[in-house]
Coordinates of C-alpha atoms in Angstrom, one line a residue:
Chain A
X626 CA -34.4 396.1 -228.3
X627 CA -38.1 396.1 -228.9
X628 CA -40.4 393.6 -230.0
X629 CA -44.0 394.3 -230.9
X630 CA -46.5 391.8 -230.6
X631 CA -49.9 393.0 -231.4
X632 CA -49.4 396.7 -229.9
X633 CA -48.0 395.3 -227.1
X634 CA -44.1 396.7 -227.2
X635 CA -41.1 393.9 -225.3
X636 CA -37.9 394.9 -224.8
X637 CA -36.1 391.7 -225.4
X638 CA -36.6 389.3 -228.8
X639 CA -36.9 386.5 -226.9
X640 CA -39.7 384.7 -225.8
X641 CA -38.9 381.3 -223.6
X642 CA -41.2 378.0 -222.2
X643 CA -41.7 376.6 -219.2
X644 CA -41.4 372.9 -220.1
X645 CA -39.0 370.5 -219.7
X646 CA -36.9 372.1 -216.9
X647 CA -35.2 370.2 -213.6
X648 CA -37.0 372.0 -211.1
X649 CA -39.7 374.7 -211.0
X650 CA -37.1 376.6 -209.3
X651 CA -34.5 376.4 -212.8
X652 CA -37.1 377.4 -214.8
X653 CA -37.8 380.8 -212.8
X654 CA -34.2 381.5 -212.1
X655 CA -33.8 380.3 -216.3
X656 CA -36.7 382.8 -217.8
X657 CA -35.0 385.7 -215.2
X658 CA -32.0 384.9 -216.8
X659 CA -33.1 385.2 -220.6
X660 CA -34.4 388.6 -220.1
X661 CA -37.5 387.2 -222.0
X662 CA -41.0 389.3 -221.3
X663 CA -43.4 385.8 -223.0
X664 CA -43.6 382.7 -221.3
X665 CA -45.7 379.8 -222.9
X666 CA -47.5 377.5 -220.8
X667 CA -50.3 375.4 -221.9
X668 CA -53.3 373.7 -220.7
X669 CA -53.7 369.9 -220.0
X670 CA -56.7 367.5 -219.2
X671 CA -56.5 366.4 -215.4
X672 CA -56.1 363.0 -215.1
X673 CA -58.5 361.0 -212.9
X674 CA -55.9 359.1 -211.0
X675 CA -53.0 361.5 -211.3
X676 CA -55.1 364.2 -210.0
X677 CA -56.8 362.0 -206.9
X678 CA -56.8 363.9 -203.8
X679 CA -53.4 364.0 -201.7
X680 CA -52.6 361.5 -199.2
X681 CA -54.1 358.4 -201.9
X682 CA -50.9 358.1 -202.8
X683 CA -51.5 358.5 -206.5
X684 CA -51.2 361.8 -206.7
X685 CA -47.8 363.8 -208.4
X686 CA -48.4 364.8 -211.9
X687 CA -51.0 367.0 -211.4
X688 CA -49.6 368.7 -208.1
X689 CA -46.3 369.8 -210.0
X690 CA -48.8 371.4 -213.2
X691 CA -50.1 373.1 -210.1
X692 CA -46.2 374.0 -208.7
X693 CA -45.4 375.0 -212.1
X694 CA -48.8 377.9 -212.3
X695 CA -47.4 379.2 -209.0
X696 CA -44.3 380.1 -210.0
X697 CA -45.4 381.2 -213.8
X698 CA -47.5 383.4 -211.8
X699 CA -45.1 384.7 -209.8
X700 CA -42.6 385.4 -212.8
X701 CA -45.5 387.4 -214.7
X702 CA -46.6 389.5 -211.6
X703 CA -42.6 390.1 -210.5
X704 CA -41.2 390.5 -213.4
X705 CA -43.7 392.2 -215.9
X706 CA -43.9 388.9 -218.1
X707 CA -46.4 389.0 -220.2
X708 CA -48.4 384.7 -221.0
X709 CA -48.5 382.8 -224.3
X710 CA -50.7 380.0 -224.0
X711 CA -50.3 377.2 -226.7
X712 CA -52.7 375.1 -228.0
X713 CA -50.0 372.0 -227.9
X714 CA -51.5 368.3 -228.6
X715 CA -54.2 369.4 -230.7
X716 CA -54.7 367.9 -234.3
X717 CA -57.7 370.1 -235.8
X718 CA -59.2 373.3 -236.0
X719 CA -61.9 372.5 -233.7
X720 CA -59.5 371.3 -231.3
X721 CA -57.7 374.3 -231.2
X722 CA -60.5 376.5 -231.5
X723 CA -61.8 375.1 -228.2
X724 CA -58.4 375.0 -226.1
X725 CA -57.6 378.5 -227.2
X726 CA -61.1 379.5 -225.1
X727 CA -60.6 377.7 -222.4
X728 CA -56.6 379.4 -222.2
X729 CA -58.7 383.0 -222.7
X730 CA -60.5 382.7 -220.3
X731 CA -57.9 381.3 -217.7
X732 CA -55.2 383.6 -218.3
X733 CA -57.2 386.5 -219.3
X734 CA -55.2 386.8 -222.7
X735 CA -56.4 387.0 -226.6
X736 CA -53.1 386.1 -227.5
X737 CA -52.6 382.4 -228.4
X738 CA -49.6 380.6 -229.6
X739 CA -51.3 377.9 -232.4
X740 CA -49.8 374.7 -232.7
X741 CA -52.3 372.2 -235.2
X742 CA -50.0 369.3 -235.5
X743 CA -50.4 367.7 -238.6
X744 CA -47.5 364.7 -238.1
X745 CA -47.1 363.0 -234.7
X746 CA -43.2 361.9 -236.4
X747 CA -41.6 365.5 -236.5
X748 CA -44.6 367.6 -235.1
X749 CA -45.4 369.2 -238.2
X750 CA -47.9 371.6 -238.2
X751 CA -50.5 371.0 -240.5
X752 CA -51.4 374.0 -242.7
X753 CA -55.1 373.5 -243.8
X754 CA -56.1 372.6 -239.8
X755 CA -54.2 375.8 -239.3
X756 CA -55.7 378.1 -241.5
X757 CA -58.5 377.0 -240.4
X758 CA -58.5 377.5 -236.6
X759 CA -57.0 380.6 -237.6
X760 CA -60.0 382.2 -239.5
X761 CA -62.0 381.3 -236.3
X762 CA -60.0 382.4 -233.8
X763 CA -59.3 385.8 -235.4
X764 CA -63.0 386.2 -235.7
X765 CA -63.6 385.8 -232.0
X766 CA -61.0 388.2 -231.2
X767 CA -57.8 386.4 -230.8
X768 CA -54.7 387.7 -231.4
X769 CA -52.8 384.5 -232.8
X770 CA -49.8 383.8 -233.4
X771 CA -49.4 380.5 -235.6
X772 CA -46.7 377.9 -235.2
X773 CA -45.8 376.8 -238.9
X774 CA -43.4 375.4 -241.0
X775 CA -41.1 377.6 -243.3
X776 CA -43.9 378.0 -246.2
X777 CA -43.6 381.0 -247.7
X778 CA -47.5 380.8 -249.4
X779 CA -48.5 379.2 -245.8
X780 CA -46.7 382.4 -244.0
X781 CA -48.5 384.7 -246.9
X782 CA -51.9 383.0 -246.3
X783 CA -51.8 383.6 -242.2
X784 CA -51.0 387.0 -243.0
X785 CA -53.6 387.8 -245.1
X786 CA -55.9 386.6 -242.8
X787 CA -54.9 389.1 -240.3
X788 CA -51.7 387.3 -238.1
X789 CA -49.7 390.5 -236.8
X790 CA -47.1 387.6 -235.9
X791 CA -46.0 384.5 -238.0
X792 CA -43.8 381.6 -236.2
X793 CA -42.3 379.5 -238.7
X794 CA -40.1 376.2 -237.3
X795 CA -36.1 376.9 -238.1
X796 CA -36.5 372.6 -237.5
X797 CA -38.9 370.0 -235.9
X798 CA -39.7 370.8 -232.4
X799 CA -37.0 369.6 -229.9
X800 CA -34.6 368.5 -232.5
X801 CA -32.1 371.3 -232.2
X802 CA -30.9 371.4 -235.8
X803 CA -30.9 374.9 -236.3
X804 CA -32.3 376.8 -239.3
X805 CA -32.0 373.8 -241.7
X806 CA -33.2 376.5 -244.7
X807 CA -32.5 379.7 -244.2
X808 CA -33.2 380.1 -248.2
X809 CA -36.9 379.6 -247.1
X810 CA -36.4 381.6 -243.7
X811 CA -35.1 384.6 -246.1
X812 CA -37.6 384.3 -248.5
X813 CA -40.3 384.7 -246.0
X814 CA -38.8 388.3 -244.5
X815 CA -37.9 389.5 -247.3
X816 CA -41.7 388.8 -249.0
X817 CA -43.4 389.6 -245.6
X818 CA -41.7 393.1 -244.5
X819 CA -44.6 394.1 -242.2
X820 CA -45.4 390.9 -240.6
X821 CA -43.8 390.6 -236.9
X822 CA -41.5 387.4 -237.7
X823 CA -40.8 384.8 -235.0
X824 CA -38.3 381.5 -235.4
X825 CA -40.3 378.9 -233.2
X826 CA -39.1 375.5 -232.8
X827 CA -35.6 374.1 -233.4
X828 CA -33.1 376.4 -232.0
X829 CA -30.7 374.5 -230.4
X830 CA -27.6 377.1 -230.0
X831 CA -27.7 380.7 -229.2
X832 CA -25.9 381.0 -232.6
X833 CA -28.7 379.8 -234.3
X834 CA -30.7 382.3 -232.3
X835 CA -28.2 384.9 -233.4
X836 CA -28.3 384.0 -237.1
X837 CA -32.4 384.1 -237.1
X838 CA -31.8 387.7 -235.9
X839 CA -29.1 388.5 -238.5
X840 CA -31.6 387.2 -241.4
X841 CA -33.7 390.0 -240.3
X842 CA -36.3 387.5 -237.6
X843 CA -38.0 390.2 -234.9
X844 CA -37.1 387.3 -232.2
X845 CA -37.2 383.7 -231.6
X846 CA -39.2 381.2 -229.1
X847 CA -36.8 378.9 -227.8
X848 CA -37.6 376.1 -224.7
X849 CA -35.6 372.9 -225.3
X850 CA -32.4 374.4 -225.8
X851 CA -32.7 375.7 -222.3
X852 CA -33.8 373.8 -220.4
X853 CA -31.9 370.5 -221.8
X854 CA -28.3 372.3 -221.0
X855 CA -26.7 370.9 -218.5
X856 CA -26.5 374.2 -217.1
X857 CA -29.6 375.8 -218.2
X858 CA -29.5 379.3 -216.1
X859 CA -26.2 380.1 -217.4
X860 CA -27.5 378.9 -221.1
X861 CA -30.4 381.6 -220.6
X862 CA -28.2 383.9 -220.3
X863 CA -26.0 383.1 -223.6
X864 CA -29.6 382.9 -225.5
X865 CA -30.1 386.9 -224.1
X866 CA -26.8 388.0 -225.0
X867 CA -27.0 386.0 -229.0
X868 CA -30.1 387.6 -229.4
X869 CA -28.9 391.1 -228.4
X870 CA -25.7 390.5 -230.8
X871 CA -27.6 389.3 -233.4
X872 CA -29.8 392.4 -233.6
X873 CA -26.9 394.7 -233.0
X874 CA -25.1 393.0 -236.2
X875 CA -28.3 393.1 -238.5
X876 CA -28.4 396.8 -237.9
X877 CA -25.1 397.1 -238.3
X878 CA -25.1 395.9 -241.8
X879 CA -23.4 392.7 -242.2
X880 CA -21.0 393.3 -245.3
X881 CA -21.7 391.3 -248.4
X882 CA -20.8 387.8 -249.0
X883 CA -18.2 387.2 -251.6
X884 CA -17.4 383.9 -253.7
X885 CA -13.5 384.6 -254.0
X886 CA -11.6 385.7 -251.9
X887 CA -10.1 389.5 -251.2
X888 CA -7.2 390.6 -249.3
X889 CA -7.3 392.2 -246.3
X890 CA -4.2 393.7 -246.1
X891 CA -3.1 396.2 -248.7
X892 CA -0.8 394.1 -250.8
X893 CA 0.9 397.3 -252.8
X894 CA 4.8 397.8 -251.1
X895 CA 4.1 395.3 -248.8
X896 CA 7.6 393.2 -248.2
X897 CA 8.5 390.8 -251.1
X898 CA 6.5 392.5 -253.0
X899 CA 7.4 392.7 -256.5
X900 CA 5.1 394.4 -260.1
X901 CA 5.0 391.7 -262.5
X902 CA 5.0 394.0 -265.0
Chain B
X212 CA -81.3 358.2 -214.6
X213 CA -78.2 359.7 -216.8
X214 CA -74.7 358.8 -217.1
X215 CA -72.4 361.3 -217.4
X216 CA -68.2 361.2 -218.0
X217 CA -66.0 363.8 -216.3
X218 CA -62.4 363.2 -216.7
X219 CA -63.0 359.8 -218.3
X220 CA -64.7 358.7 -215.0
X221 CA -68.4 357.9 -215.2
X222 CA -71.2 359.3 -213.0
X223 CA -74.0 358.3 -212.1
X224 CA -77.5 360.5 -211.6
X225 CA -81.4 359.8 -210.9
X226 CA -81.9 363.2 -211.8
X227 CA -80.9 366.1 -213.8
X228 CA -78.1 368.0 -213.2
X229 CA -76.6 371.2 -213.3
X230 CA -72.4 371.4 -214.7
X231 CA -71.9 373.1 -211.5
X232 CA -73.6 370.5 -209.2
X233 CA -71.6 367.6 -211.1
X234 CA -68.3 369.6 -210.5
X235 CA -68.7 369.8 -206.6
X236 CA -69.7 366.0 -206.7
X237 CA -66.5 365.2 -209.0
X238 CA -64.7 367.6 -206.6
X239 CA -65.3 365.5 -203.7
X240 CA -63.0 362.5 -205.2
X241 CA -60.6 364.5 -207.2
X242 CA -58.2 367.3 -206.4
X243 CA -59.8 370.2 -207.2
X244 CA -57.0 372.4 -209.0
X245 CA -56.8 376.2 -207.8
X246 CA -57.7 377.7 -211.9
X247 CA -59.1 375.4 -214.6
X248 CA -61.2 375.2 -217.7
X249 CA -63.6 372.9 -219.1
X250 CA -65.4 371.7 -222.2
X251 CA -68.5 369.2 -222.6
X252 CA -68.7 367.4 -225.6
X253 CA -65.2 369.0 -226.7
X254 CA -66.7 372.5 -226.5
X255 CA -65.7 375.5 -224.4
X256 CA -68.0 376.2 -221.7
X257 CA -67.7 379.6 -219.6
X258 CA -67.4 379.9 -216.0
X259 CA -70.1 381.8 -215.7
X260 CA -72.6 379.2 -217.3
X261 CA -71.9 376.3 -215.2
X262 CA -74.8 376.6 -212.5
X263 CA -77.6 376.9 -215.5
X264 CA -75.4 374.6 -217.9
X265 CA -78.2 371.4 -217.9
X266 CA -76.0 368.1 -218.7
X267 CA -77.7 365.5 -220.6
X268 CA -77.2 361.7 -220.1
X269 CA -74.1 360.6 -222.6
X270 CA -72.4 364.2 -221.5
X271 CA -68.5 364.2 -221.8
X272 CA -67.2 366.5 -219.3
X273 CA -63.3 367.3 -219.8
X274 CA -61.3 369.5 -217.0
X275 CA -58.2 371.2 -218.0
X276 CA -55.3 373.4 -215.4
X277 CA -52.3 375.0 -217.0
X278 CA -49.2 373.0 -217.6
X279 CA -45.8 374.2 -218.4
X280 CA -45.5 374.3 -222.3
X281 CA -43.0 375.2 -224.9

């Protein structure tokens, strides 16, 4: 069970979020859970009135970012997990570019999870903005690892410009659909047997987590599906054992799919059985 | 005197200022988070060049702390 992200070797294939949970406290007990070694987080603007000093009464937002960092903080320094800062919200190149600074310089990592949204309906990336911020990134050192849609050309052009790691969506963020084509999912391991290959966005089972695995994925960044269960702790814990299975069954050697079907039991001198000829 | 905008809120000074002297004067109104960023005019500005970072009047100033993200 080892993923490796940029030299950097993780013994679990999942990598989780921090958004979206019930309490700070279910979202540390949740990543524990997963076994997952990334966490992403992300950086936001602090608003004026949000962010007014405690005791004017406007202030909440802001304080439970600051909850939030604590316990991220405590989960990386107790646990030996490792950040992924996304560039979430941003719609260019520039945009990125600058976030992706900023999240160096406060979290003292080159990696960086891009997200360039080119479609505010279903969050799709937009592949020119991404390329882009890519180029630049990579030549100020980051190590980046692009959120994109299931493009093989898209997945072949981040590659050649030096992504290690390539996310591409199984389905619109937060949508929980699954891999919608795993034709396209295929298509990209199979033309792209070097690249570290990561299902981002859209998981909304652990048996979709299971099947990315069994197509030959290196892992999957999941956040939604967790923290939207009714019971996400426990649901952390199905995502760390589908992930496990699904590796286990892709080395195994998952036997060939057939289009008619074949007995399973021997059918010579079984009872009633009778040559025709 | 220049105008500049931190956090969409505007500030006024008669003289020139330094990014770092605008943060503690932001910093007495606001919370000031425990880690953050920040960019001025939508680019990344290091920590370590905020006290000879000269703003000019017009100056956008944005402040960013981590979030939890997906």
């Amino acid at each position: 069970m080892s993923l490796n992200i940029y030299g950097s070797e993780l013994d679990s294939r999942l990598l989780i979020g921090s958004a979206l949970y019930p309490s700070p406290e279910i979202m540390k007990a949740s990543v524990i859970a997963s076994k997952a070694k990334v966490v992403t987080l992300s950086l936001k603007r602090q608003s004026p009135i949000l962010g007014s000093k405690q005791g004017s009464g406007l202030e909440n937002e802001q304080g439970g970012g600051q909850a939030i960092w604590q316990y991220i903080q405590s989960l990386a320094s107790e646990h030996e997990i490792k950040l992924l800062p996304n560039t979430a919200g941003c719609k260019t190149a520039d945009e990125a570019y600058t976030l992706a600074q900023m999240s160096r310089e406060l979290f003292g990592t080159p990696w960086v999870k891009l997200e360039v949204i080119g479609d505010d309906y279903n969050l799709q990336p937009d592949p020119i903005e991404l390329l882009d911020a890519c180029k630049h990134l990579i030549a100020d050192g980051f190590q980046v690892l692009p959120y994109c849609t299931d493009d093989l050309v898209l997945c072949q052009r981040l590659y050649d410009l030096g992504c290690q790691v390539i996310m591409p969506w199984a389905s619109p963020i937060g949508t929980g659909k699954g891999l919608l084509n795993p034709y396209n999912l295929t298509t990209i391991r199979e033309r792209l047997p070097k690249a570290t290959l990561i299902i981002d966005a859209g998981i909304g089972k652990p048996s979709d987590a299971c099947q990315a695995l069994e197509l030959g994925y290196d892992g999957v960044l999941l956040n939604s599906a967790v923290a939207l269960a009714s019971d996400p702790v426990t649901m952390a814990r199905a995502f760390a054992y589908a992930v496990e299975s699904g590796e286990l069954s892709r080395s195994a050697g998952l036997m060939p799919e057939r289009q008619t079907a074949q007995p399973s039991t021997p059918t010579l001198d079984t009872p009633f059985w009778h040559q025709t000829t | 005197m220049i105008t500049i905008s931190i956090n969409e809120q505007t500030y006024k000074f008669y003289e020139q200022i330094t990014l770092s002297e605008a943060l503690s004067r932001y910093f007495e109104h606001e919370s000031k988070p425990t880690v953050f960023a920040l960019a001025v005019n939508q680019n990344f500005v290091p920590q370590t060049q905020y006290a000879n970072h000269q703003l000019s009047s017009g100056d956008i100033v944005d402040i960013f702390s981590p979030i939890q993200g997906g």
